[in-house]
Coordinates of C-alpha atoms and ligand atoms in Angstrom, one line a residue:
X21 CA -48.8 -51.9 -1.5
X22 CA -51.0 -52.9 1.5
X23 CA -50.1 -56.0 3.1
X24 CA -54.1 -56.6 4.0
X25 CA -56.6 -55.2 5.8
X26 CA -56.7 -55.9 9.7
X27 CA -59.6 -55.0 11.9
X28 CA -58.0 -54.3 15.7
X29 CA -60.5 -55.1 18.0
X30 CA -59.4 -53.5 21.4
X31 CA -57.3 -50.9 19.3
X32 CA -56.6 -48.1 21.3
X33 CA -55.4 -50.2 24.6
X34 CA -52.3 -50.9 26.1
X35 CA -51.2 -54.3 23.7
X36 CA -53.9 -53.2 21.0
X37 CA -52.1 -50.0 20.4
X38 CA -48.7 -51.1 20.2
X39 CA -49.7 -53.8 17.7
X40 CA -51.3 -51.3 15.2
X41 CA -48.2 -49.4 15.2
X42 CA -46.1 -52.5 14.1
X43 CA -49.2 -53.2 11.9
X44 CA -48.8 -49.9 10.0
X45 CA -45.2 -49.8 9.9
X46 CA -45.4 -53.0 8.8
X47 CA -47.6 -52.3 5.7
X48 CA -50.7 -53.1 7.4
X49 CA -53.7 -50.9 6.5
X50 CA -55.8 -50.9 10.2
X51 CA -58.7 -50.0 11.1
X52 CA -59.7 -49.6 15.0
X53 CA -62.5 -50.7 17.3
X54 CA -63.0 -49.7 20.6
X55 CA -65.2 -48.9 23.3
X56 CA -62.6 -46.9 25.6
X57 CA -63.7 -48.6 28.6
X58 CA -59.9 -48.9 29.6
X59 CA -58.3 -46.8 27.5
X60 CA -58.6 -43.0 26.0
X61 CA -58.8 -41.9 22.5
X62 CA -56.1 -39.9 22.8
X63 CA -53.9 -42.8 22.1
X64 CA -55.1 -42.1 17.9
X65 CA -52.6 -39.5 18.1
X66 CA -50.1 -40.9 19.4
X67 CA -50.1 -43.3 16.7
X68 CA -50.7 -41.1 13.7
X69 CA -47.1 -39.8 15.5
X70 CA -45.7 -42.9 15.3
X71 CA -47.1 -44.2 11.9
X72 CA -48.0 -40.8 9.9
X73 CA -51.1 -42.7 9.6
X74 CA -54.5 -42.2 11.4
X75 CA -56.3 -45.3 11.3
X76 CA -60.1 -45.5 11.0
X77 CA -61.1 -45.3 14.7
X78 CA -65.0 -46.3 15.6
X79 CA -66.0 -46.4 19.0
X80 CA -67.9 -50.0 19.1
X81 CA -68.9 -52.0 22.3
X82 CA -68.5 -55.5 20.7
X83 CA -71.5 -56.7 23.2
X84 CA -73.7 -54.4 20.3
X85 CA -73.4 -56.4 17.4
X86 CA -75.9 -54.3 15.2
X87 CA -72.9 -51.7 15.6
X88 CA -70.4 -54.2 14.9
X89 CA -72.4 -55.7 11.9
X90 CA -72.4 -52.0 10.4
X91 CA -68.3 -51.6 11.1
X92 CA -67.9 -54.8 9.1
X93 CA -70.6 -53.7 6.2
X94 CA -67.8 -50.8 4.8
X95 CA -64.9 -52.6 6.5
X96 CA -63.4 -55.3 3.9
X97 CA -61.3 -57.3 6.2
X98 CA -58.9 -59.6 5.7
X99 CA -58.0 -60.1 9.2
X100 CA -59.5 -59.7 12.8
X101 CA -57.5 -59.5 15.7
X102 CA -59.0 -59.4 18.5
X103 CA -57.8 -57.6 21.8
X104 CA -60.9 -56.3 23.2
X105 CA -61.8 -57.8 26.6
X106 CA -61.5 -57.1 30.3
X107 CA -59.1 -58.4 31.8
X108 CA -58.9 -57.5 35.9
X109 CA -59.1 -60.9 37.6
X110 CA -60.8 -59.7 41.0
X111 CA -63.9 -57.6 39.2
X112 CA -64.2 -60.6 37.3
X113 CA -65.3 -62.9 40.3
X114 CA -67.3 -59.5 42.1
X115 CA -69.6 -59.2 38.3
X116 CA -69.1 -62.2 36.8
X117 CA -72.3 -61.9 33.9
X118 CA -70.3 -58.7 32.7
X119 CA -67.0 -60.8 31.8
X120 CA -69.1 -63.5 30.3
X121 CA -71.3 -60.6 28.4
X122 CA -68.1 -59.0 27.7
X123 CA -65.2 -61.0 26.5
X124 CA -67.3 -64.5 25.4
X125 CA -71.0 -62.8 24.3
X126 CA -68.4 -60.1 22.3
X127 CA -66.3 -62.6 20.7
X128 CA -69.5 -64.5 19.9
X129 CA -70.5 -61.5 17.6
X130 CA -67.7 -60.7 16.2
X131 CA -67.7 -64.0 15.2
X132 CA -70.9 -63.9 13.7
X133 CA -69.7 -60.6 11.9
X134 CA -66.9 -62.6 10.0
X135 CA -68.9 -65.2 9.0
X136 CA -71.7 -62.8 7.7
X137 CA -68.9 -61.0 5.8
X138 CA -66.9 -63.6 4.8
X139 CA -64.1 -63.1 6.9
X140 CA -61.5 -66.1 7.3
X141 CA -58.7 -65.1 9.5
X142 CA -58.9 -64.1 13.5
X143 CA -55.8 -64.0 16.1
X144 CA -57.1 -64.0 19.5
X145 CA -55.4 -62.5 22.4
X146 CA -55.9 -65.3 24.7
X147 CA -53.4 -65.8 27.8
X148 CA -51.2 -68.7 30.1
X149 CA -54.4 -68.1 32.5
X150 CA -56.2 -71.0 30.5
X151 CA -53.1 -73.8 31.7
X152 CA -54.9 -73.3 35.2
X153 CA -53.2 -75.4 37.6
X154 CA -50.4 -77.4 35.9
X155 CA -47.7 -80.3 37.5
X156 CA -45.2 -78.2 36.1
X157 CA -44.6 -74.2 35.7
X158 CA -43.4 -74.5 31.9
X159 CA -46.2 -74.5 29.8
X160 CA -46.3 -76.2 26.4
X161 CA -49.1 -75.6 24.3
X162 CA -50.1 -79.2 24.0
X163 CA -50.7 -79.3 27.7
X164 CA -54.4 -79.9 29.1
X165 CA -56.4 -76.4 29.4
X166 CA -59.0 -75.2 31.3
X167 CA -58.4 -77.5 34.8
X168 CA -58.3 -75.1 38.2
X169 CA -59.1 -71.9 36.9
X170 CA -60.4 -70.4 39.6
X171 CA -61.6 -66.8 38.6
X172 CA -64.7 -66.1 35.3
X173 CA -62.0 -63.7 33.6
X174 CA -59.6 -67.1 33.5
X175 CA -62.1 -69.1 31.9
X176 CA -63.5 -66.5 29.4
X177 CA -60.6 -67.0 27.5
X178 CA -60.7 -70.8 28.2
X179 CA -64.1 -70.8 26.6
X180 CA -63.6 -68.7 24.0
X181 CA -60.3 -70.8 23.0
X182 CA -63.3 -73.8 23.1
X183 CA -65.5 -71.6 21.1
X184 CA -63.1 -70.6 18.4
X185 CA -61.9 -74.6 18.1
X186 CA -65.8 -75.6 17.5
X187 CA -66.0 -73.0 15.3
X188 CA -63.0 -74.4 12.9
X189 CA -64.7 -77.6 12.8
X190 CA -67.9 -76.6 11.6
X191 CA -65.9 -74.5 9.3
X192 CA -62.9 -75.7 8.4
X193 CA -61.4 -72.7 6.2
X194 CA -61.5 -70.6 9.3
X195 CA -57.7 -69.9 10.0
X196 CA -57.5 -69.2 13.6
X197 CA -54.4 -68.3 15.8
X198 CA -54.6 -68.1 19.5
X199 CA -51.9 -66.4 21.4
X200 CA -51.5 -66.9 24.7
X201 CA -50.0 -64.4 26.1
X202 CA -47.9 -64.6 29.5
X203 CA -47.0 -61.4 31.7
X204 CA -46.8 -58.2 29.2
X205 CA -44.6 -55.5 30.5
X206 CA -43.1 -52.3 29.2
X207 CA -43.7 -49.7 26.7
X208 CA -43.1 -48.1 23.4
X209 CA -39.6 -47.1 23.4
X210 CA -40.3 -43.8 21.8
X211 CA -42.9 -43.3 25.5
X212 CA -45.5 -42.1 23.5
X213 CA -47.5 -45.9 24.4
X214 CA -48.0 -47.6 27.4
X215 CA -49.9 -49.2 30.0
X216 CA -52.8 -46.5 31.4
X217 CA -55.4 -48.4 33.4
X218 CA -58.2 -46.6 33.8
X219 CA -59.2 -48.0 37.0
X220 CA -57.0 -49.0 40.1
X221 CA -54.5 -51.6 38.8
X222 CA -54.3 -55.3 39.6
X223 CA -51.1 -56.3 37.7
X224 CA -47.7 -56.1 38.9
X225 CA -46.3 -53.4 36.7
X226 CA -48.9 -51.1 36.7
X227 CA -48.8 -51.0 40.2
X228 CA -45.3 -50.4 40.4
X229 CA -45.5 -47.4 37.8
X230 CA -47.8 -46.3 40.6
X231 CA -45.1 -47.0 43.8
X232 CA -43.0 -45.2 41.7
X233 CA -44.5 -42.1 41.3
X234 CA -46.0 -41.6 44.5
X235 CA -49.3 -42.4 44.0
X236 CA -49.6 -45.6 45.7
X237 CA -47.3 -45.9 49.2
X238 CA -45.8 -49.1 48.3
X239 CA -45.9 -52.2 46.5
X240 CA -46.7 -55.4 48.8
X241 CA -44.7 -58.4 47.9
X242 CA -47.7 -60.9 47.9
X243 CA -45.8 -63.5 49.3
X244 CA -42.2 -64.9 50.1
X245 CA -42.4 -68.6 51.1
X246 CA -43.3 -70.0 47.6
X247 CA -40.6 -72.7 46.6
X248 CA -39.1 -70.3 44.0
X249 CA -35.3 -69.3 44.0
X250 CA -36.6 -66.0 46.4
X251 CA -39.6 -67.4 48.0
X252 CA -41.6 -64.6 46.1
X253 CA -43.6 -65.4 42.7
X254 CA -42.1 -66.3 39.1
X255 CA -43.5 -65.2 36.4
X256 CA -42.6 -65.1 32.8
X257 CA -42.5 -61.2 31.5
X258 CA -42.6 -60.6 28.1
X259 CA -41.8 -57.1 26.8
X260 CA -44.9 -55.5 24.5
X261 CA -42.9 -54.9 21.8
X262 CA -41.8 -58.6 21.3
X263 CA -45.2 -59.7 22.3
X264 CA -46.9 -57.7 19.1
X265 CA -44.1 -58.9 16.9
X266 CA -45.7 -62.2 17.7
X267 CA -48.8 -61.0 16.1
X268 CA -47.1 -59.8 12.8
X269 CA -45.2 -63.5 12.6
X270 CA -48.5 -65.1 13.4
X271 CA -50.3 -62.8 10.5
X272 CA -48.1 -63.9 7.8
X273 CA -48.5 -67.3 8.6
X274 CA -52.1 -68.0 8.7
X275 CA -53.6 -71.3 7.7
X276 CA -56.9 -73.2 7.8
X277 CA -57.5 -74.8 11.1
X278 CA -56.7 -73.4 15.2
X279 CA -52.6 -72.7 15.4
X280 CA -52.0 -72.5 19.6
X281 CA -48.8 -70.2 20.4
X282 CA -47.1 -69.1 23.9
X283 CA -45.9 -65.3 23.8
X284 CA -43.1 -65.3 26.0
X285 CA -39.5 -65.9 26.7
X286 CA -39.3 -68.9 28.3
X287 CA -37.6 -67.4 31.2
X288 CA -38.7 -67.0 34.7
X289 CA -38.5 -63.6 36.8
X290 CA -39.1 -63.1 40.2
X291 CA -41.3 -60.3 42.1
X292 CA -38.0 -59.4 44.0
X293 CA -36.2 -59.6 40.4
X294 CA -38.3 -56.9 39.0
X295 CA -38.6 -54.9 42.0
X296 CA -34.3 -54.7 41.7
X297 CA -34.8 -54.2 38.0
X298 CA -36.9 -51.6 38.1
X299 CA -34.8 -49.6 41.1
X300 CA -31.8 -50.2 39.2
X301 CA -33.1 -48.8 36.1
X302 CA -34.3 -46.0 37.9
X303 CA -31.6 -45.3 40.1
X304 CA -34.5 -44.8 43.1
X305 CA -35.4 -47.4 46.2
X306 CA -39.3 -48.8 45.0
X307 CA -40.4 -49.1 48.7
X308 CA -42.3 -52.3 49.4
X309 CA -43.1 -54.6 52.2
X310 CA -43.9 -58.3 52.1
X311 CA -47.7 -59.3 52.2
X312 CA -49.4 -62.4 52.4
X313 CA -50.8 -64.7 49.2
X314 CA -52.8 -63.7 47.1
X315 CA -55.8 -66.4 47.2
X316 CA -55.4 -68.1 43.4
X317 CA -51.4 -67.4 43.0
X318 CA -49.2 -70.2 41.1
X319 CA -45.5 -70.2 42.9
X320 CA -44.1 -70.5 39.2
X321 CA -45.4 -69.9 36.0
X322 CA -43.2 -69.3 32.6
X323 CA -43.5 -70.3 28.8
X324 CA -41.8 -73.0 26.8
X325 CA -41.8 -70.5 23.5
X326 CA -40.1 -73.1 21.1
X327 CA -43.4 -73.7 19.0
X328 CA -43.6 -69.9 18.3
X329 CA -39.8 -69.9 17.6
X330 CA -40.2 -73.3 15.7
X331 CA -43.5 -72.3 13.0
X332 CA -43.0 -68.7 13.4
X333 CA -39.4 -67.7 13.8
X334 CA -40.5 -65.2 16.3
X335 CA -38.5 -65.1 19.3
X336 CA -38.1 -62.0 22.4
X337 CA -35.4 -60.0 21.8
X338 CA -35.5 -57.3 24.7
X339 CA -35.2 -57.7 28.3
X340 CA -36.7 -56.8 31.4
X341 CA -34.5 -53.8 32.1
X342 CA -35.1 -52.7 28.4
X343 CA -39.0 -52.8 29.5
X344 CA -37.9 -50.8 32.8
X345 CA -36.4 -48.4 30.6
X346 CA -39.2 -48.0 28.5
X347 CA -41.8 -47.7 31.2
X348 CA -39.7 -44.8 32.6
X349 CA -39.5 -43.2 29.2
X350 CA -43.7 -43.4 29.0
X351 CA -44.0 -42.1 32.9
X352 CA -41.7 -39.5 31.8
X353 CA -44.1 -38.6 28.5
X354 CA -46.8 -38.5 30.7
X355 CA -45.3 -35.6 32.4
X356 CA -45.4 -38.0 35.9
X357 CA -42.1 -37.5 38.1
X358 CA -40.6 -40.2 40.2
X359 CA -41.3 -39.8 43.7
X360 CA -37.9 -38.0 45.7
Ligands
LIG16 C1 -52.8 -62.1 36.4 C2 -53.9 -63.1 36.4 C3 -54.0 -63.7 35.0 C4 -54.1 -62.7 34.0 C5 -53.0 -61.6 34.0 C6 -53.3 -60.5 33.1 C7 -54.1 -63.9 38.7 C8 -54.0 -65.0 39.6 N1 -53.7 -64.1 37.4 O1 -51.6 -62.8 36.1 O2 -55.1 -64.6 35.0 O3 -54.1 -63.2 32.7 O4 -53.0 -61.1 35.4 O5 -54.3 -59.6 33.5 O6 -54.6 -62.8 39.1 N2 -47.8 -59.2 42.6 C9 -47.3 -58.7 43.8 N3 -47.9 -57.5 44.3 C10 -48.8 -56.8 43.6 C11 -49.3 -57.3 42.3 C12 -48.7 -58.5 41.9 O7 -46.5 -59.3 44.5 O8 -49.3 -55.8 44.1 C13 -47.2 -60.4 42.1 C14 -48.2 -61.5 41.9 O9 -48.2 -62.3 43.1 C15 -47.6 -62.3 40.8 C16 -46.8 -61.3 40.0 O10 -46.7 -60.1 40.8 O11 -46.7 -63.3 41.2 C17 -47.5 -60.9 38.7 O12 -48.8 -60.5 39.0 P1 -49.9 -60.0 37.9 O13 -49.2 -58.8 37.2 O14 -51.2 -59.7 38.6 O15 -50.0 -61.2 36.9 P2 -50.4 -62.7 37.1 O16 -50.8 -63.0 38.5 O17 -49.3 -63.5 36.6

């Protein structure tokens, strides 16, 4: 029997398609909405591989809401979650009014779509980007939001956090979950999913996928005089898998009113950390040479994940070097060869 019907928004992407895999094993009935602006359709097969199921797949910008409206009209949803947004920090300052358009004016009608429909539940794929400039790296989600966030794509999800909040009060059985996310890395163990930016990447891993392969000379280290245990930046990587089990805890434990939960495990990694990870996983040298800052860098930056542990008896179970391992098992998949 079907657990519910869930509406993916941002479906076919890199943490949108792993969810709707543990969605549908999970007794999930999904249906998929995307615009393929990062990501390709080809990712539908993948998943009717891993799931024997091929979700209903519509290929929506959420900025169109007549489009959106119309999904909703045969749709029947219990549950929204929505991953759909853009997400590269540096475009985000160069075209601003196309992240605001984007990730706030599209949440805006998907909102407007539940309420027309009569739709109660949302998770929202928010991110530690709205803790901004903290006193101290481990974030708890009762800490102060939105203070020193220095980039539009940072305070989208601030607002829309805002938004969603306002929109609880003046509707009160909204049940709303925002996850915020900290540094997703890794793949589907079975290689089939994975991270596939269409356009040059800005995140760590990507990049180093990239290093690895040849396509990019080296990674640069961007930085090694923060006051961190290596001088270069901590961060708090959270393995995909894990991250969309967070979902499916969050899911069966919906209530009226805004739950806040941080995705990650609490423990801090270091740039150097993963670059030794990722060599020793590999067996092969990732060249790299250290850079300067990167202007909006926090030294440190890592989870306190007891609340999630706490309400939702989710916790991470894999490791970096399990995420290593399943990054090489997608590059691999994707018919790419480490460089010699
Ligand atoms: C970044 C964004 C964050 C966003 C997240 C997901 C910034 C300041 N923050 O997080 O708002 O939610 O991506 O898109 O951009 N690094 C290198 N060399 C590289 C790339 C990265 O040393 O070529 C380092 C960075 O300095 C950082 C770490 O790797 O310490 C992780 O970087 P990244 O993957 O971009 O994530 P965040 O900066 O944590």
């Amino acid at each position: 029997m079907s657990k519910g019907r869930v509406l993916a928004t941002g479906g076919t992407g890199y943490i949108g398609s792993h969810a709707v895999v543990e969605l549908i094993k999970a007794g999930y009935e999904v249906e998929i909405i995307d615009n393929l602006y990062n990501s390709k359709a080809g990712v539908l097969g993948k998943i009717v591989e891993l799931t024997g199921v091929g979700p209903k797949f519509y290929t929506v910008d959420m900025c169109n809401r007549a489009a959106l409206m119309e999904v909703f009209t045969r749709g029947n949803y219990d549950a929204v979650i929505h991953f759909a947004g853009l997400k590269a920090v540096g475009e985000s300052t160069e075209q601003p009014l196309h992240y605001y358009e984007n990730n706030v004016g599209g949440t805006l009608n998907l909102l407007e779509c539940m309420r027309a429909y009569g739709v109660k539940k949302i998770v929202f794929s928010s991110s530690a980007t709205v803790y901004g400039v903290q006193e101290s790296p481990k974030c708890e989600e009762s800490m102060p939001t939105g203070a020193g966030i220095t980039n539009p794509y940072g305070k989208t999800k601030f607002m829309i956090e805002e938004i969603l909040k306002d929109a609880t009060v003046a509707d009160p059985s909204l049940e709303v979950s925002i996850l915020r996310y900290f540094n997703p890395i890794g793949a589907h163990p079975s290689g089939l999913l994975g991270e596939d930016p269409n356009d040059r990447p800005n995140n760590l891993m990507p990049i180093v996928m990239k290093v690895a392969t040849g396509e990019i000379e080296k990674l640069t280290v961007y930085g090694n005089d923060y006051s961190t245990p290596d001088g270069t930046c901590v961060r708090d990587y959270i393995h995909v898998v894990d991250l969309v089990k967070g979902h499916l805890a969050t899911l069966e434990r919906m209530r009226p009113g805004v739950q806040i939960y941080n995705l990650g495990t609490g423990r801090g990694v270091s740039v150097m950390e993963i670059i030794e990870a990722f060599s020793r996983v590999s067996g092969m040298q990732l060249p790299y040479e250290i850079g300067a800052r990167r202007a909006g860098d926090l030294g440190s930056l890592y989870a306190d994940p007891s609340l999630a542990e706490r309400e939702l008896g989710w916790r991470t179970e894999l490791t970096v070097e399990d995420a290593m391992r399943d990054t090489l098992a997608y590059l691999r998949k994707e018919g790419l060869k480490l460089r010699a």
